[in-house]
Amino acid sequence: MRGFARFRSWIVLLAIPFASMPPLSRALDATPLRPATTAVSSNIVIGFVGGFVRHDDPHHGPVQLAQQIERTVPKDTYVRVFENRHRKQAYDAVLRLLDTNRDGVLSAEEKSRARIILFGHSWGAAAAVLLARDLRQEGIPVLLTVQVDSVAKVWQNDSVIPDNVAEAVNFYQPHGIVHGRKQITAANPARTEILGNYRMDYKKNPVACQEYSWWNHVFTPGHMQSECDPHLWSKIENLVHERLASSYASSATAPAVSAVVGPHP
């Protein structure tokens, strides 16, 4: 059984790059997100794409979400998508953005002002959790992590949310050779609220993904649909906006979780 499990893990690792790799024609016409308008910021929204998808490929869910968020948040909010293998770049960006006095050292006050939201799909979802864990080592709080069909590499753990994260939510679909983690838990439930582990069933509620390759449609249809599902990403967008708004005015009453993320129809 151990041999079979190890074999399956390697099959998944081999399948993900093909499942998430866009055709070359898509990558060439990709338009990057505009640069942040300020050199420092406490309002940070970072996403990670899965597989070997480019950070600026506009045909993928995390990039589309970031582009949509960027149009509607205050201009001092930093919004950017990274490849999942570039977590260190994202980490360095957070430290630089929070260093408002530019002295190269984050004070307790600078850390306390952080309003950070992390999200991702597939390997990118695991990268979001790992970045939150990296930030914990610096004592930097995170408002929210969002995992969409999260898949961890063999040496990673995307199931336990660190205690510097205030809220976390997990969306997964159970079908196919590549499918997401079914459950996430809090390292410290007193400090982290798990908003839910929401199951999506694209066999019952299929989503058309016309921009994706034949490989995706044949071998990883569920994983593909979790990335191109407009209903799901709209829910995540609403959740991001609500959490950013509530962080601006902590006295405001946060909306009910079910109204924002709710079960998938």
Tab-separated table of C-alpha atoms in Angstrom, residues 8 51 63-64 71 83 89 107 111 130 132 159 190 247 255:
chain	number	residue	atom	x	y	z
A	8	ARG	CA	0.136	7.852	-6.909
A	51	GLY	CA	1.379	24.197	-11.882
A	63	VAL	CA	-5.016	36.160	-12.315
A	64	GLN	CA	-8.564	37.106	-13.264
A	71	ARG	CA	-10.080	47.586	-10.232
A	83	GLU	CA	4.073	31.683	-9.589
A	89	GLN	CA	9.659	36.858	-3.908
A	107	SER	CA	8.549	47.383	14.088
A	111	LYS	CA	3.458	44.527	11.699
A	130	LEU	CA	3.291	28.207	3.259
A	132	ALA	CA	1.406	32.513	5.838
A	159	SER	CA	-3.599	21.172	5.727
A	190	ALA	CA	-8.625	29.907	19.477
A	247	SER	CA	-10.267	45.571	8.552
A	255	PRO	CA	-21.216	39.587	7.232
